Short mmCIF file of N, CA and C in Angstrom, two decimals:
data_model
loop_
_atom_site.label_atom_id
_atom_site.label_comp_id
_atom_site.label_asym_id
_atom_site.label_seq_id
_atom_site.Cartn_x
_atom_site.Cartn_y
_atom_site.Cartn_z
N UNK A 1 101.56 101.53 110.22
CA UNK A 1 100.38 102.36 110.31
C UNK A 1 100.68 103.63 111.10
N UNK A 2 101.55 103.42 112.23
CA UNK A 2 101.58 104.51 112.76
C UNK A 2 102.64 105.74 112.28
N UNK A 3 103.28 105.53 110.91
CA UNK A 3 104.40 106.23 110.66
C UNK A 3 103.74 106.93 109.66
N UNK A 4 102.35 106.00 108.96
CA UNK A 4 101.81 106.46 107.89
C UNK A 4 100.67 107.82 108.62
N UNK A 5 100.18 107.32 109.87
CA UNK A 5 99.36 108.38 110.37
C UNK A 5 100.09 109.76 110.98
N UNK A 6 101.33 109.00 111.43
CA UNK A 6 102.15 110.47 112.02
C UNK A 6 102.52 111.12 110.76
N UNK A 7 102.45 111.09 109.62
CA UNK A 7 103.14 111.52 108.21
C UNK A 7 101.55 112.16 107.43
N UNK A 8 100.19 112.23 108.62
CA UNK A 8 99.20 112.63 107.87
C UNK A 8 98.91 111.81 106.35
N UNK A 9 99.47 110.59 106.24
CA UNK A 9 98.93 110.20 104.90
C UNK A 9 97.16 108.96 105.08
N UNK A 10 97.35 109.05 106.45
CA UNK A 10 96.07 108.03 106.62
C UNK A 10 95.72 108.62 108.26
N UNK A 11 94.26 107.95 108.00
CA UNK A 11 93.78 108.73 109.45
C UNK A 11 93.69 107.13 110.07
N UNK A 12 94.20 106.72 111.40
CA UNK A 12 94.10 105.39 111.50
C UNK A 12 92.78 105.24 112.39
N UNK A 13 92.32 104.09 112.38
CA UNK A 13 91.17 104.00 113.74
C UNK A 13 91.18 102.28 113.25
N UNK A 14 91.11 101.86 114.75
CA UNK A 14 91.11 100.35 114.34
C UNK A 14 90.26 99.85 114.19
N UNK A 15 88.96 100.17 113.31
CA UNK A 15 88.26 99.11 113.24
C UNK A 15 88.26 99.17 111.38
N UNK A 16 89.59 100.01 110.81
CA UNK A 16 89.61 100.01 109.45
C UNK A 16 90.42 98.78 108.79
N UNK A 17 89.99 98.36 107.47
CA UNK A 17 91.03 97.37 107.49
C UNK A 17 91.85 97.90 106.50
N UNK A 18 92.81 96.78 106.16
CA UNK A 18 94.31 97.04 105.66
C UNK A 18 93.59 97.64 104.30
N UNK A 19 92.67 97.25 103.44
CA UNK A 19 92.05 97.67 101.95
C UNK A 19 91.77 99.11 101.94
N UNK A 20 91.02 99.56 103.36
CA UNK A 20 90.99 100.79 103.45
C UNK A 20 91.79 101.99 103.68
N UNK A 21 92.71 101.09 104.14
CA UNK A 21 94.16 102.51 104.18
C UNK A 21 95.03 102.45 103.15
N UNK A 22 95.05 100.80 102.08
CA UNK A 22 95.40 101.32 100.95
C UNK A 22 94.75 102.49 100.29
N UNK A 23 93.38 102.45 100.12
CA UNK A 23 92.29 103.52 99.51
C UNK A 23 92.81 104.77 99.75
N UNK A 24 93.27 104.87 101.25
CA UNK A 24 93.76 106.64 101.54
C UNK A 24 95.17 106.90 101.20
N UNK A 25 95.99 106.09 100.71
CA UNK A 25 97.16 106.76 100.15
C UNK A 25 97.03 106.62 98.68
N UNK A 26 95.87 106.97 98.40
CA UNK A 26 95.86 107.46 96.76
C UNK A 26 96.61 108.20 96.22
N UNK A 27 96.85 109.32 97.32
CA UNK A 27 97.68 110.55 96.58
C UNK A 27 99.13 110.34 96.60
N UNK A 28 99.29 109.18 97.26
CA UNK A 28 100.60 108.89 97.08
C UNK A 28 101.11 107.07 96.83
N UNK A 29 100.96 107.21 95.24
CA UNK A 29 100.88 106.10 94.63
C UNK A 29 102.16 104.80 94.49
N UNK A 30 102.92 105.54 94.87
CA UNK A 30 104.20 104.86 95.68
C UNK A 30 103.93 104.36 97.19
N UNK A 31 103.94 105.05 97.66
CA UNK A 31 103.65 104.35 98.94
C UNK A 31 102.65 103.58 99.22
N UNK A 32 101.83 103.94 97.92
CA UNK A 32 99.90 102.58 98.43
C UNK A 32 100.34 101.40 97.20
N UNK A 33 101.68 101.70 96.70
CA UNK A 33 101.87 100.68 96.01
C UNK A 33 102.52 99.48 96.81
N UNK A 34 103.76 100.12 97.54
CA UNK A 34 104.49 99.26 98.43
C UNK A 34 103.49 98.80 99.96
N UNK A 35 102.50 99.50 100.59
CA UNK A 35 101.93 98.88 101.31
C UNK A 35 100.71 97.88 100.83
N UNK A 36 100.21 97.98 99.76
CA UNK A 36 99.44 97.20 99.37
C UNK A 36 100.20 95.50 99.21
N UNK A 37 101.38 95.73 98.76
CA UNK A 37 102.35 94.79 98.73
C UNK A 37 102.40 94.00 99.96
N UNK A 38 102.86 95.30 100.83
CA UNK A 38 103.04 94.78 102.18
C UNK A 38 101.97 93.94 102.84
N UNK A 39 100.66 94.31 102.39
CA UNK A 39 99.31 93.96 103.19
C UNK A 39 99.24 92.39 102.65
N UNK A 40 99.47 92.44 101.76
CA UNK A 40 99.04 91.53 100.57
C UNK A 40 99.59 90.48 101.38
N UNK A 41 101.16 90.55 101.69
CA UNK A 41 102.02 89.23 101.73
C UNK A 41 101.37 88.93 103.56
N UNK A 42 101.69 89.89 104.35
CA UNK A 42 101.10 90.02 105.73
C UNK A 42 99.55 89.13 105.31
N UNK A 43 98.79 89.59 104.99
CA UNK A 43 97.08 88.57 105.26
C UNK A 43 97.63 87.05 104.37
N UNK A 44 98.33 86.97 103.71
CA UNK A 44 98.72 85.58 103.19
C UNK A 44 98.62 84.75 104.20
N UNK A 45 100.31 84.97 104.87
CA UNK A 45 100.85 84.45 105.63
C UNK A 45 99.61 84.16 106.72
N UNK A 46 99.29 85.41 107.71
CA UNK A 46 98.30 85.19 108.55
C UNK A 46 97.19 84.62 108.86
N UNK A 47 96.32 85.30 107.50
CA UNK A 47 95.17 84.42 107.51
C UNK A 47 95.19 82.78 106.54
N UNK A 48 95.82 82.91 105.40
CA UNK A 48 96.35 81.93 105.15
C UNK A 48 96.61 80.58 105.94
N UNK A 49 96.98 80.66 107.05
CA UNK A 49 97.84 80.40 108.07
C UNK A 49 99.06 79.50 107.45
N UNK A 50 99.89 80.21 106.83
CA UNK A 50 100.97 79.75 106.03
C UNK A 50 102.11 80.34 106.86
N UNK A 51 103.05 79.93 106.89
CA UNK A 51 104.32 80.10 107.88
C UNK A 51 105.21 81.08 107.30
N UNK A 52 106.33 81.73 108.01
CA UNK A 52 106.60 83.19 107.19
C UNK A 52 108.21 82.17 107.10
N UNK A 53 108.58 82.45 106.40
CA UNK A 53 110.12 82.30 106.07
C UNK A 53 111.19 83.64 105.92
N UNK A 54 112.49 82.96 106.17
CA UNK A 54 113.13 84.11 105.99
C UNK A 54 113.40 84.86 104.76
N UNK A 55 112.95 84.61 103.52
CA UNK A 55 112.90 85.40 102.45
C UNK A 55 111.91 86.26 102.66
N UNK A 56 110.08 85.99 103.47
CA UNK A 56 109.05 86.83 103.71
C UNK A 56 109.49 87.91 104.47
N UNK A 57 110.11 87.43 105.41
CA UNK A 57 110.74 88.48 106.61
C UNK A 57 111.51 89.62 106.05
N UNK A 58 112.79 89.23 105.35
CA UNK A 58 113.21 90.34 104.30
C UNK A 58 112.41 90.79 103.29
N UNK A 59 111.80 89.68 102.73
CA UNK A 59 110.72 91.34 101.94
C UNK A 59 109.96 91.96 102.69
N UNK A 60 109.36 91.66 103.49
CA UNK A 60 108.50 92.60 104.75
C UNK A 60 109.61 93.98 104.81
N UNK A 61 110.98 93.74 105.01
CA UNK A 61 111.45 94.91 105.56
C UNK A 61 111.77 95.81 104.24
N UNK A 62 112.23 94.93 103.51
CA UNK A 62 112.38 96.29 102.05
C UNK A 62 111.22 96.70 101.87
N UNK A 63 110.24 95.98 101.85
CA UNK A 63 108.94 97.14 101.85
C UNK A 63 108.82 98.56 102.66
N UNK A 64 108.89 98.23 104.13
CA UNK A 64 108.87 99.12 104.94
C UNK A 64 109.86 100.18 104.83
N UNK A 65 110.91 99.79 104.36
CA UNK A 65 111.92 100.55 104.55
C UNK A 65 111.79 101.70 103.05
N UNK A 66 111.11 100.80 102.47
CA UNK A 66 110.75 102.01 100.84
C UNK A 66 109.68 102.73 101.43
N UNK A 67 108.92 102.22 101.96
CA UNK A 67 107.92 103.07 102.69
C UNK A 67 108.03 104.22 103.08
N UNK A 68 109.06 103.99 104.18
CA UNK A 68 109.80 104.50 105.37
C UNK A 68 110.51 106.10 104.56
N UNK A 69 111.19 105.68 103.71
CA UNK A 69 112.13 106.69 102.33
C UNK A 69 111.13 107.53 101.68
N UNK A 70 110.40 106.98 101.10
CA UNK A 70 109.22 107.77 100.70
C UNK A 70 108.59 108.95 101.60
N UNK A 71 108.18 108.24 102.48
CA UNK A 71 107.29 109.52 103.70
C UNK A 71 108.31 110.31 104.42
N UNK A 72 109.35 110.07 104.77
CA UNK A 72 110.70 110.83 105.03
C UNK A 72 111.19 111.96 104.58
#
């Protein structure tokens, strides 16, 4: 969140949730593709309360890291 707000693609304030900052990277449909991803597997696990494994953990980071490439 905070790489996406320092990059001006989302305005953060915490009482938004993860659905709504997909909504603000509309204009950049790559990156609300891979965080939607990201959100997706993150509220699984969490609220789910399903346990993260090390395959979750590595996809967590290729996400970020496409993220990361993108806004760069």
């Amino acid at each position: 969140l905070a790489l996406l707000h320092r990059a001006n693609l989302i305005r953060y304030e915490r009482t938004r949730t993860n659905g709504e900052y997909v909504q603000q990277l509309h204009e950049r449909p790559e990156v609300q593709r891979e965080f939607r991803r990201l959100t997706r597997l993150f509220e699984m696990k969490w609220y789910g309360q399903r346990s993260c494994q090390p395959a979750d953990y590595n996809a967590c980071r290729e996400m970020v890291e496409k993220i990361r490439d993108e806004v760069q």
